[in-house]
mmCIF file of C-alpha atoms in Angstrom:
data_model
loop_
_atom_site.group_PDB
_atom_site.id
_atom_site.type_symbol
_atom_site.label_atom_id
_atom_site.label_comp_id
_atom_site.label_asym_id
_atom_site.label_seq_id
_atom_site.Cartn_x
_atom_site.Cartn_y
_atom_site.Cartn_z
ATOM 1 C CA MET L 218 51.293 50.448 13.279
ATOM 2 C CA GLY L 219 50.487 53.574 11.432
ATOM 3 C CA LEU L 220 48.013 53.138 8.044
ATOM 4 C CA LEU L 221 49.839 49.813 5.202
ATOM 5 C CA THR L 222 50.013 50.277 1.653
ATOM 6 C CA ILE L 223 47.819 48.254 -0.816
ATOM 7 C CA GLY L 224 50.502 46.126 -1.779
ATOM 8 C CA ALA L 225 51.548 45.374 2.057
ATOM 9 C CA PHE L 226 47.930 45.134 2.730
ATOM 10 C CA ALA L 227 47.587 42.699 -0.328
ATOM 11 C CA LYS L 228 50.702 40.573 0.905
ATOM 12 C CA ALA L 229 48.832 41.010 4.806
ATOM 13 C CA SER L 230 45.404 39.850 3.695
ATOM 14 C CA ARG L 231 46.708 37.121 0.886
ATOM 15 C CA LEU L 232 44.331 39.379 -1.882
ATOM 16 C CA SER L 233 45.904 40.915 -4.424
ATOM 17 C CA PRO L 234 46.128 44.474 -4.507
ATOM 18 C CA LYS L 235 43.141 44.405 -7.700
ATOM 19 C CA ALA L 236 40.990 41.945 -5.991
ATOM 20 C CA LEU L 237 41.311 44.902 -2.732
ATOM 21 C CA ARG L 238 40.595 47.937 -5.630
ATOM 22 C CA LEU L 239 37.053 46.380 -6.650
ATOM 23 C CA TYR L 240 36.383 45.387 -3.128
ATOM 24 C CA ASP L 241 37.315 48.929 -2.471
ATOM 25 C CA GLU L 242 34.725 50.184 -5.360
ATOM 26 C CA LEU L 243 32.117 47.622 -3.998
ATOM 27 C CA GLY L 244 32.478 49.077 -0.542
ATOM 28 C CA LEU L 245 33.335 45.810 0.457
ATOM 29 C CA LEU L 246 36.302 46.729 1.943
ATOM 30 C CA PRO L 247 37.345 50.290 1.250
ATOM 31 C CA PRO L 248 40.633 51.685 2.430
ATOM 32 C CA ALA L 249 40.963 53.482 5.720
ATOM 33 C CA ARG L 250 42.405 56.739 3.389
ATOM 34 C CA VAL L 251 43.736 57.573 -0.035
ATOM 35 C CA ASP L 252 45.661 59.512 0.137
ATOM 36 C CA PRO L 253 44.710 63.105 -1.591
ATOM 37 C CA HIS L 254 47.345 64.013 -4.032
ATOM 38 C CA SER L 255 48.922 60.648 -5.056
ATOM 39 C CA GLY L 256 45.425 58.791 -4.616
ATOM 40 C CA TYR L 257 47.290 55.156 -3.052
ATOM 41 C CA ARG L 258 44.747 53.644 -1.263
ATOM 42 C CA LEU L 259 46.274 53.118 2.855
ATOM 43 C CA TYR L 260 44.778 50.685 5.126
ATOM 44 C CA ASP L 261 44.523 50.267 9.018
ATOM 45 C CA PRO L 262 45.542 46.820 10.302
ATOM 46 C CA ALA L 263 42.804 46.167 12.098
ATOM 47 C CA GLN L 264 40.836 45.852 9.242
ATOM 48 C CA LEU L 265 43.118 42.473 8.028
ATOM 49 C CA GLU L 266 40.254 40.675 10.359
ATOM 50 C CA ARG L 267 37.416 41.647 7.451
ATOM 51 C CA ALA L 268 39.513 40.859 4.463
ATOM 52 C CA ARG L 269 41.014 37.981 5.906
ATOM 53 C CA LEU L 270 37.317 36.701 6.063
ATOM 54 C CA VAL L 271 36.636 38.099 2.320
ATOM 55 C CA ALA L 272 39.490 35.856 1.062
ATOM 56 C CA TRP L 273 37.995 33.152 2.671
ATOM 57 C CA LEU L 274 34.716 33.697 1.571
ATOM 58 C CA ARG L 275 35.762 33.557 -1.661
ATOM 59 C CA ARG L 276 37.702 30.360 -1.541
ATOM 60 C CA LEU L 277 34.490 29.250 -0.111
ATOM 61 C CA GLY L 278 32.772 30.609 -3.602
ATOM 62 C CA MET L 279 30.051 32.842 -1.743
ATOM 63 C CA PRO L 280 29.049 35.583 -4.223
ATOM 64 C CA LEU L 281 30.356 39.320 -3.087
ATOM 65 C CA ALA L 282 26.763 40.434 -2.453
ATOM 66 C CA ARG L 283 26.425 37.650 0.089
ATOM 67 C CA ILE L 284 29.638 38.231 1.495
ATOM 68 C CA ARG L 285 28.757 42.016 2.188
ATOM 69 C CA THR L 286 26.081 40.673 4.307
ATOM 70 C CA VAL L 287 27.718 38.250 6.005
ATOM 71 C CA CYS L 288 30.911 40.542 6.759
ATOM 72 C CA GLU L 289 27.748 43.274 7.944
ATOM 73 C CA LEU L 290 26.739 40.314 10.862
ATOM 74 C CA ASP L 291 27.888 39.846 14.423
ATOM 75 C CA PRO L 292 30.352 36.638 14.591
ATOM 76 C CA GLY L 293 26.954 34.233 15.489
ATOM 77 C CA ALA L 294 24.508 35.809 13.246
ATOM 78 C CA ALA L 295 27.695 35.638 10.431
ATOM 79 C CA ALA L 296 28.793 31.683 11.675
ATOM 80 C CA ARG L 297 25.177 30.602 10.394
ATOM 81 C CA GLU L 298 25.061 32.597 7.370
ATOM 82 C CA VAL L 299 27.657 30.906 6.333
ATOM 83 C CA ARG L 300 26.205 27.109 7.515
ATOM 84 C CA ALA L 301 23.675 28.200 5.284
ATOM 85 C CA TYR L 302 25.497 28.492 2.193
ATOM 86 C CA TRP L 303 27.252 25.968 2.275
ATOM 87 C CA ALA L 304 24.003 23.806 2.789
ATOM 88 C CA GLN L 305 23.168 25.066 -0.384
ATOM 89 C CA VAL L 306 26.472 23.990 -2.266
ATOM 90 C CA GLU L 307 26.439 20.485 -0.970
ATOM 91 C CA ALA L 308 22.907 19.729 -1.685
ATOM 92 C CA ASP L 309 23.781 21.455 -5.235
ATOM 93 C CA THR L 310 26.205 19.553 -5.788
ATOM 94 C CA ALA L 311 24.585 16.834 -4.508
ATOM 95 C CA ALA L 312 22.041 17.033 -7.686
ATOM 96 C CA ARG L 313 24.863 17.447 -10.562
ATOM 97 C CA ARG L 314 26.427 14.881 -9.262
ATOM 98 C CA ASP L 315 22.798 12.516 -9.522
ATOM 99 C CA LEU L 316 23.462 13.945 -12.917
ATOM 100 C CA ALA L 317 27.132 13.499 -13.636
ATOM 101 C CA ALA L 318 26.761 9.815 -12.845
ATOM 102 C CA PHE L 319 23.792 9.221 -15.021
ATOM 103 C CA LEU L 320 25.864 10.930 -18.274
ATOM 104 C CA VAL L 321 28.488 8.741 -17.912
ATOM 105 C CA GLU L 322 26.885 5.935 -17.568
ATOM 106 C CA GLN L 323 24.407 7.011 -20.998
ATOM 107 C CA LEU L 324 28.103 8.312 -22.274
ATOM 108 C CA SER L 325 29.454 4.661 -21.580
ATOM 109 C CA GLY L 326 26.749 2.833 -23.110
ATOM 110 C CA LYS L 327 25.413 1.115 -20.061
ATOM 111 C CA ASP L 328 21.983 1.716 -20.743
ATOM 112 C CA VAL L 329 19.640 -0.790 -18.904
ATOM 113 C CA THR L 330 16.071 -1.425 -21.435
ATOM 114 C CA MET L 331 12.845 -2.993 -19.710
ATOM 115 C CA SER L 332 12.829 -6.251 -20.941
ATOM 116 C CA CYS L 333 10.998 -10.017 -21.063
ATOM 117 C CA SER L 334 14.077 -11.178 -19.175
ATOM 118 C CA PRO L 335 14.413 -13.563 -15.698
ATOM 119 C CA SER L 336 17.066 -9.815 -14.593
ATOM 120 C CA SER L 337 14.189 -7.585 -15.052
ATOM 121 C CA LEU L 338 11.900 -6.505 -11.878
ATOM 122 C CA GLY L 339 8.192 -5.317 -12.081
ATOM 123 C CA ILE L 340 5.932 -3.850 -9.279
ATOM 124 C CA ARG L 341 3.128 -4.555 -6.932
ATOM 125 C CA TYR L 342 1.545 -1.159 -6.499
ATOM 126 C CA ALA L 343 -1.672 0.060 -4.775
ATOM 127 C CA VAL L 344 -2.455 3.840 -4.636
ATOM 128 C CA LEU L 345 -5.581 5.347 -2.595
ATOM 129 C CA SER L 346 -6.657 8.949 -1.757
ATOM 130 C CA ASP L 347 -8.714 10.590 0.834
ATOM 131 C CA ARG L 348 -10.698 13.678 2.188
ATOM 132 C CA GLY L 349 -9.521 12.996 5.872
ATOM 133 C CA ALA L 350 -11.253 14.065 8.887
ATOM 134 C CA VAL L 351 -11.511 17.958 8.569
ATOM 135 C CA ARG L 352 -11.462 19.141 5.482
ATOM 136 C CA THR L 353 -14.999 18.905 3.065
ATOM 137 C CA SER L 354 -13.152 18.314 0.063
ATOM 138 C CA ASN L 355 -9.998 16.118 -1.664
ATOM 139 C CA GLU L 356 -7.261 18.215 -3.607
ATOM 140 C CA ASP L 357 -5.009 14.810 -3.805
ATOM 141 C CA ALA L 358 -4.789 12.745 -6.733
ATOM 142 C CA GLY L 359 -2.882 9.580 -6.732
ATOM 143 C CA TYR L 360 -1.587 7.229 -10.004
ATOM 144 C CA ALA L 361 -0.402 3.568 -10.025
ATOM 145 C CA GLY L 362 0.171 1.488 -12.907
ATOM 146 C CA PRO L 363 3.458 -1.137 -14.065
ATOM 147 C CA ARG L 364 5.054 1.171 -14.571
ATOM 148 C CA LEU L 365 3.978 5.028 -13.016
ATOM 149 C CA LEU L 366 3.856 5.802 -9.453
ATOM 150 C CA ALA L 367 2.636 9.465 -8.841
ATOM 151 C CA VAL L 368 0.763 11.793 -6.195
ATOM 152 C CA ALA L 369 0.085 14.878 -6.432
ATOM 153 C CA ASP L 370 -1.206 17.246 -3.567
ATOM 154 C CA GLY L 371 -2.978 20.394 -5.372
ATOM 155 C CA PHE L 372 -4.063 23.443 -3.560
ATOM 156 C CA GLY L 373 -5.780 27.147 -4.640
ATOM 157 C CA GLY L 374 -8.681 25.266 -5.362
ATOM 158 C CA GLY L 375 -6.462 22.599 -6.810
ATOM 159 C CA GLN L 376 -8.747 19.557 -7.357
ATOM 160 C CA HIS L 377 -8.303 20.442 -10.703
ATOM 161 C CA ALA L 378 -4.472 21.168 -10.908
ATOM 162 C CA SER L 379 -3.714 17.566 -9.518
ATOM 163 C CA GLU L 380 -5.146 16.034 -11.546
ATOM 164 C CA ALA L 381 -3.890 17.955 -14.382
ATOM 165 C CA ALA L 382 -0.383 16.751 -13.327
ATOM 166 C CA ILE L 383 -1.445 13.427 -13.064
ATOM 167 C CA GLU L 384 -2.520 13.539 -16.775
ATOM 168 C CA ALA L 385 0.611 14.483 -17.992
ATOM 169 C CA LEU L 386 2.704 11.741 -16.767
ATOM 170 C CA LYS L 387 0.631 8.600 -17.561
ATOM 171 C CA PRO L 388 2.254 8.572 -20.962
ATOM 172 C CA LEU L 389 4.896 7.697 -19.147
ATOM 173 C CA GLU L 390 3.181 4.322 -18.834
ATOM 174 C CA ALA L 391 4.393 3.022 -21.769
ATOM 175 C CA GLU L 392 7.974 1.032 -22.596
ATOM 176 C CA VAL L 393 10.545 4.426 -21.449
ATOM 177 C CA PRO L 394 14.533 3.008 -21.689
ATOM 178 C CA GLY L 395 16.612 3.075 -18.725
ATOM 179 C CA ALA L 396 18.925 6.007 -20.542
ATOM 180 C CA GLU L 397 15.477 8.442 -21.357
ATOM 181 C CA LEU L 398 14.153 7.835 -17.849
ATOM 182 C CA LEU L 399 15.177 10.936 -16.580
ATOM 183 C CA SER L 400 14.601 13.069 -19.445
ATOM 184 C CA ALA L 401 10.850 11.581 -19.789
ATOM 185 C CA LEU L 402 10.350 12.852 -16.493
ATOM 186 C CA GLU L 403 11.963 16.078 -17.476
ATOM 187 C CA ASP L 404 9.594 16.196 -20.254
ATOM 188 C CA ALA L 405 6.870 14.907 -18.031
ATOM 189 C CA ALA L 406 6.694 17.256 -15.729
ATOM 190 C CA LEU L 407 6.980 20.155 -17.763
ATOM 191 C CA ARG L 408 3.959 19.215 -19.773
ATOM 192 C CA ALA L 409 1.914 19.043 -16.137
ATOM 193 C CA HIS L 410 3.281 22.571 -14.981
ATOM 194 C CA THR L 411 1.914 23.642 -18.654
ATOM 195 C CA SER L 412 -1.384 22.173 -18.096
ATOM 196 C CA VAL L 413 -1.253 23.759 -14.551
ATOM 197 C CA CYS L 414 -0.143 27.225 -15.985
ATOM 198 C CA GLU L 415 -3.468 26.685 -18.794
ATOM 199 C CA LEU L 416 -5.844 26.117 -15.977
ATOM 200 C CA ALA L 417 -4.831 28.592 -13.370
ATOM 201 C CA ALA L 418 -5.558 31.187 -16.828
ATOM 202 C CA SER L 419 -8.811 29.751 -18.174
ATOM 203 C CA ASP L 420 -10.411 31.263 -14.750
ATOM 204 C CA PRO L 421 -9.756 34.119 -12.434
ATOM 205 C CA ALA L 422 -10.945 32.207 -9.403
ATOM 206 C CA LEU L 423 -7.899 29.494 -9.853
ATOM 207 C CA ARG L 424 -5.733 32.197 -10.972
ATOM 208 C CA ASP L 425 -3.353 30.841 -7.679
ATOM 209 C CA VAL L 426 -4.138 26.765 -8.335
ATOM 210 C CA GLY L 427 -0.919 24.498 -7.785
ATOM 211 C CA THR L 428 -0.421 20.959 -7.419
ATOM 212 C CA THR L 429 3.193 19.352 -5.559
ATOM 213 C CA LEU L 430 4.159 16.624 -8.084
ATOM 214 C CA THR L 431 6.254 13.049 -6.977
ATOM 215 C CA ALA L 432 6.308 10.562 -9.473
ATOM 216 C CA MET L 433 8.274 7.245 -10.077
ATOM 217 C CA VAL L 434 8.951 5.389 -13.208
ATOM 218 C CA TRP L 435 10.509 1.901 -13.674
ATOM 219 C CA SER L 436 12.978 0.386 -16.722
ATOM 220 C CA GLY L 437 14.307 -2.552 -16.059
ATOM 221 C CA SER L 438 16.165 -2.756 -13.265
ATOM 222 C CA ARG L 439 16.258 0.973 -12.967
ATOM 223 C CA LEU L 440 13.513 3.870 -11.178
ATOM 224 C CA GLY L 441 12.969 7.755 -12.769
ATOM 225 C CA LEU L 442 12.513 10.132 -9.568
ATOM 226 C CA VAL L 443 10.628 13.716 -10.683
ATOM 227 C CA HIS L 444 9.780 15.435 -7.416
ATOM 228 C CA ILE L 445 8.540 19.209 -6.846
ATOM 229 C CA GLY L 446 6.695 20.077 -3.398
ATOM 230 C CA ASP L 447 6.471 18.844 -0.201
ATOM 231 C CA SER L 448 4.652 16.355 -1.006
ATOM 232 C CA ARG L 449 7.248 12.997 -0.249
ATOM 233 C CA ALA L 450 9.020 9.750 -1.820
ATOM 234 C CA TYR L 451 10.162 7.040 1.148
ATOM 235 C CA LEU L 452 11.948 3.753 0.307
ATOM 236 C CA LEU L 453 11.903 0.642 2.787
ATOM 237 C CA ARG L 454 14.872 -1.725 2.155
ATOM 238 C CA ASP L 455 15.923 -4.150 4.428
ATOM 239 C CA GLY L 456 14.112 -3.039 7.366
ATOM 240 C CA GLU L 457 15.430 0.682 7.016
ATOM 241 C CA LEU L 458 13.340 3.232 6.471
ATOM 242 C CA PHE L 459 14.711 6.676 3.730
ATOM 243 C CA GLN L 460 13.260 9.490 2.971
ATOM 244 C CA ILE L 461 14.460 10.344 -0.693
ATOM 245 C CA THR L 462 12.899 12.746 -1.357
ATOM 246 C CA HIS L 463 13.645 16.831 -0.108
ATOM 247 C CA ASP L 464 10.822 18.715 0.817
ATOM 248 C CA HIS L 465 10.592 22.288 -0.956
ATOM 249 C CA THR L 466 9.231 23.924 1.826
ATOM 250 C CA VAL L 467 10.257 27.944 3.533
ATOM 251 C CA VAL L 468 10.635 25.607 6.920
ATOM 252 C CA GLN L 469 12.529 22.875 5.027
ATOM 253 C CA SER L 470 15.068 24.988 3.978
ATOM 254 C CA LEU L 471 15.058 27.635 7.253
ATOM 255 C CA ILE L 472 16.230 23.812 8.967
ATOM 256 C CA ASP L 473 18.679 22.897 6.247
ATOM 257 C CA GLU L 474 20.265 26.146 7.136
ATOM 258 C CA GLY L 475 20.627 25.550 11.484
ATOM 259 C CA ARG L 476 18.084 28.732 11.664
ATOM 260 C CA ILE L 477 15.138 26.450 13.352
ATOM 261 C CA THR L 478 15.702 22.935 14.813
ATOM 262 C CA MET L 479 13.009 20.171 13.517
ATOM 263 C CA ALA L 480 11.048 20.513 17.194
ATOM 264 C CA GLU L 481 10.674 24.205 16.359
ATOM 265 C CA ALA L 482 9.193 22.940 12.314
ATOM 266 C CA ALA L 483 6.595 20.927 13.710
ATOM 267 C CA SER L 484 4.764 24.739 14.978
ATOM 268 C CA HIS L 485 6.507 27.064 12.291
ATOM 269 C CA PRO L 486 3.758 29.347 11.315
ATOM 270 C CA GLN L 487 4.896 29.192 7.643
ATOM 271 C CA ARG L 488 5.652 24.702 7.755
ATOM 272 C CA ALA L 489 3.078 24.812 4.691
ATOM 273 C CA LEU L 490 4.991 27.591 2.887
ATOM 274 C CA LEU L 491 6.164 25.949 -0.796
ATOM 275 C CA LEU L 492 9.341 26.792 -2.145
ATOM 276 C CA ARG L 493 8.153 25.215 -5.486
ATOM 277 C CA ALA L 494 5.332 23.681 -6.768
ATOM 278 C CA VAL L 495 3.788 22.677 -10.250
ATOM 279 C CA GLY L 496 1.785 26.126 -11.044
ATOM 280 C CA GLY L 497 1.138 28.391 -8.210
ATOM 281 C CA GLY L 498 3.549 31.420 -8.463
ATOM 282 C CA SER L 499 6.386 29.128 -7.566
ATOM 283 C CA ALA L 500 9.408 28.935 -9.069
ATOM 284 C CA PHE L 501 9.418 25.947 -11.282
ATOM 285 C CA GLU L 502 12.314 23.379 -10.657
ATOM 286 C CA PRO L 503 11.317 19.904 -10.350
ATOM 287 C CA ASP L 504 14.532 16.868 -8.550
ATOM 288 C CA LEU L 505 15.044 14.402 -10.778
ATOM 289 C CA ALA L 506 16.795 11.199 -9.698
ATOM 290 C CA LEU L 507 17.950 8.001 -11.113
ATOM 291 C CA ARG L 508 17.765 4.943 -8.888
ATOM 292 C CA ASP L 509 18.733 1.663 -8.026
ATOM 293 C CA ALA L 510 15.902 -0.976 -7.469
ATOM 294 C CA LEU L 511 15.667 -4.704 -6.015
ATOM 295 C CA ALA L 512 14.026 -6.719 -5.718
ATOM 296 C CA GLY L 513 12.381 -6.516 -1.924
ATOM 297 C CA ASP L 514 12.617 -2.708 -1.712
ATOM 298 C CA ARG L 515 9.569 -1.335 -0.570
ATOM 299 C CA TYR L 516 8.416 2.410 -1.850
ATOM 300 C CA LEU L 517 5.657 4.945 -0.194
ATOM 301 C CA LEU L 518 4.654 7.974 -1.824
ATOM 302 C CA CYS L 519 2.476 10.452 0.301
ATOM 303 C CA SER L 520 1.141 14.045 -0.087
ATOM 304 C CA ASP L 521 1.461 15.975 3.134
ATOM 305 C CA GLY L 522 -1.804 14.504 5.102
ATOM 306 C CA LEU L 523 0.358 11.618 5.643
ATOM 307 C CA SER L 524 4.361 12.606 6.766
ATOM 308 C CA GLY L 525 2.774 15.486 8.495
ATOM 309 C CA VAL L 526 1.031 13.496 11.069
ATOM 310 C CA VAL L 527 2.098 10.078 11.108
ATOM 311 C CA ALA L 528 5.750 9.408 12.773
ATOM 312 C CA ALA L 529 8.191 7.573 10.495
ATOM 313 C CA GLU L 530 8.655 4.715 12.265
ATOM 314 C CA GLU L 531 5.013 4.677 11.920
ATOM 315 C CA ILE L 532 5.304 4.135 8.036
ATOM 316 C CA ARG L 533 8.319 1.904 8.450
ATOM 317 C CA ARG L 534 6.257 -0.630 10.650
ATOM 318 C CA VAL L 535 3.106 -0.565 8.481
ATOM 319 C CA LEU L 536 5.686 -0.771 4.989
ATOM 320 C CA GLY L 537 7.372 -3.587 6.968
ATOM 321 C CA SER L 538 4.771 -5.706 8.112
ATOM 322 C CA VAL L 539 1.581 -5.133 5.777
ATOM 323 C CA ALA L 540 2.039 -7.625 2.830
ATOM 324 C CA ASP L 541 -0.561 -6.019 0.208
ATOM 325 C CA PRO L 542 0.734 -2.775 -1.050
ATOM 326 C CA GLY L 543 -3.245 -2.058 -1.410
ATOM 327 C CA GLU L 544 -3.697 -3.004 2.546
ATOM 328 C CA ALA L 545 -0.646 -1.188 3.214
ATOM 329 C CA ALA L 546 -1.927 2.178 1.403
ATOM 330 C CA LEU L 547 -5.533 1.180 3.211
ATOM 331 C CA GLU L 548 -3.795 1.288 7.385
ATOM 332 C CA LEU L 549 -1.591 4.746 6.814
ATOM 333 C CA ILE L 550 -3.958 6.362 5.576
ATOM 334 C CA ALA L 551 -6.449 5.553 8.877
ATOM 335 C CA LEU L 552 -2.983 6.309 11.275
ATOM 336 C CA ALA L 553 -3.915 9.763 9.520
ATOM 337 C CA ASN L 554 -7.282 9.912 10.189
ATOM 338 C CA ARG L 555 -6.715 8.471 13.576
ATOM 339 C CA ALA L 556 -4.375 12.025 14.217
ATOM 340 C CA GLY L 557 -6.860 13.635 13.406
ATOM 341 C CA GLY L 558 -6.717 13.898 9.633
ATOM 342 C CA PRO L 559 -6.324 17.371 9.394
ATOM 343 C CA ASP L 560 -5.245 17.753 5.409
ATOM 344 C CA ASN L 561 -6.202 15.420 2.538
ATOM 345 C CA VAL L 562 -4.153 12.136 2.348
ATOM 346 C CA THR L 563 -2.706 10.215 -0.915
ATOM 347 C CA CYS L 564 -0.699 7.018 -0.727
ATOM 348 C CA GLY L 565 0.712 5.503 -3.265
ATOM 349 C CA VAL L 566 2.451 1.858 -2.778
ATOM 350 C CA ALA L 567 5.163 -0.287 -4.904
ATOM 351 C CA HIS L 568 6.635 -3.395 -3.706
ATOM 352 C CA VAL L 569 9.679 -4.474 -6.182
ATOM 353 C CA VAL L 570 9.405 -7.775 -7.026
ATOM 354 C CA ASP L 571 10.487 -10.517 -10.232
ATOM 355 C CA GLY L 572 8.676 -9.138 -13.183
ATOM 356 C CA ALA L 573 6.779 -12.239 -13.239
ATOM 357 C CA GLU L 574 4.889 -11.059 -10.318
ATOM 358 C CA SER L 575 4.044 -8.198 -10.787
ATOM 359 C CA SER L 576 1.101 -6.999 -10.507
ATOM 360 C CA ALA L 577 -1.920 -4.281 -8.935
ATOM 361 C CA ALA L 578 -3.086 -4.767 -5.089
#
């Protein structure tokens, strides 16, 4: 078969002539030959496979620069790149879906506020922090109160950073209407980021200081969650343990993209490298979520000094079997230290109860 005109090639590849001209200009899909007299673009039928791949990737919404990368890879590597792209799309879509649901509820007037009604929920809470068995100082910080539970894991001389981040969240202990939870959390997280950046600017020795931040605020039967970094939030509900935050680390991104397995992640040399954080030169892009709380729910916020060395099944066992939040936090820290205690460890535990039962442990 001879060379195809741009019209024939467009029909066969399901790309418009306009798109083909653009892809030629970008170097993504240049024609096999350009007639020197007429300027007509002529395509080799062997180019159809690449053209159809470009068309499919455009239907996925993949940016042209990334399509160029995919087209230059061998099939196996190209498949991994497409998988990685779609994992990111799904993560972004999930975040937008949660925000859309929140906005629909808010605009529908279904505001839930903290009240003294029997239907209001409260928490029994405790937070404990330990330097671990190896570190000489503790750069973690935690807070637990009637409405706020928070954990921060500092780095780069980060004890002051984690403390500053927690301090910026404490105004959330004031009553926050349910419709304002996410806005209040976002504002508090921005205050924390500003405080840590000011700390870094105040002393050359602290220029790389930063911290993770994971926090929850309760209002009636709703809770707002803000999260950035690799500290975690877990929910135990009806005997099942769920991790409800997503680690913002290089290793987690590689897992999401299918480049490495969970087993490989445990020993990966970049397992502690953060993609997002409060300060520290990392991207400041906190995740925000609104959740329904149920009486009987048990929440754990922890630094990676716990999640990095204690199996999820052990966490589930402790949260499910220990009735007192303070004792649960103490046992979890003991488990981390028995596993070598290679890092600081902080645990904030909250049991959701009827409002009249809420208290510090």
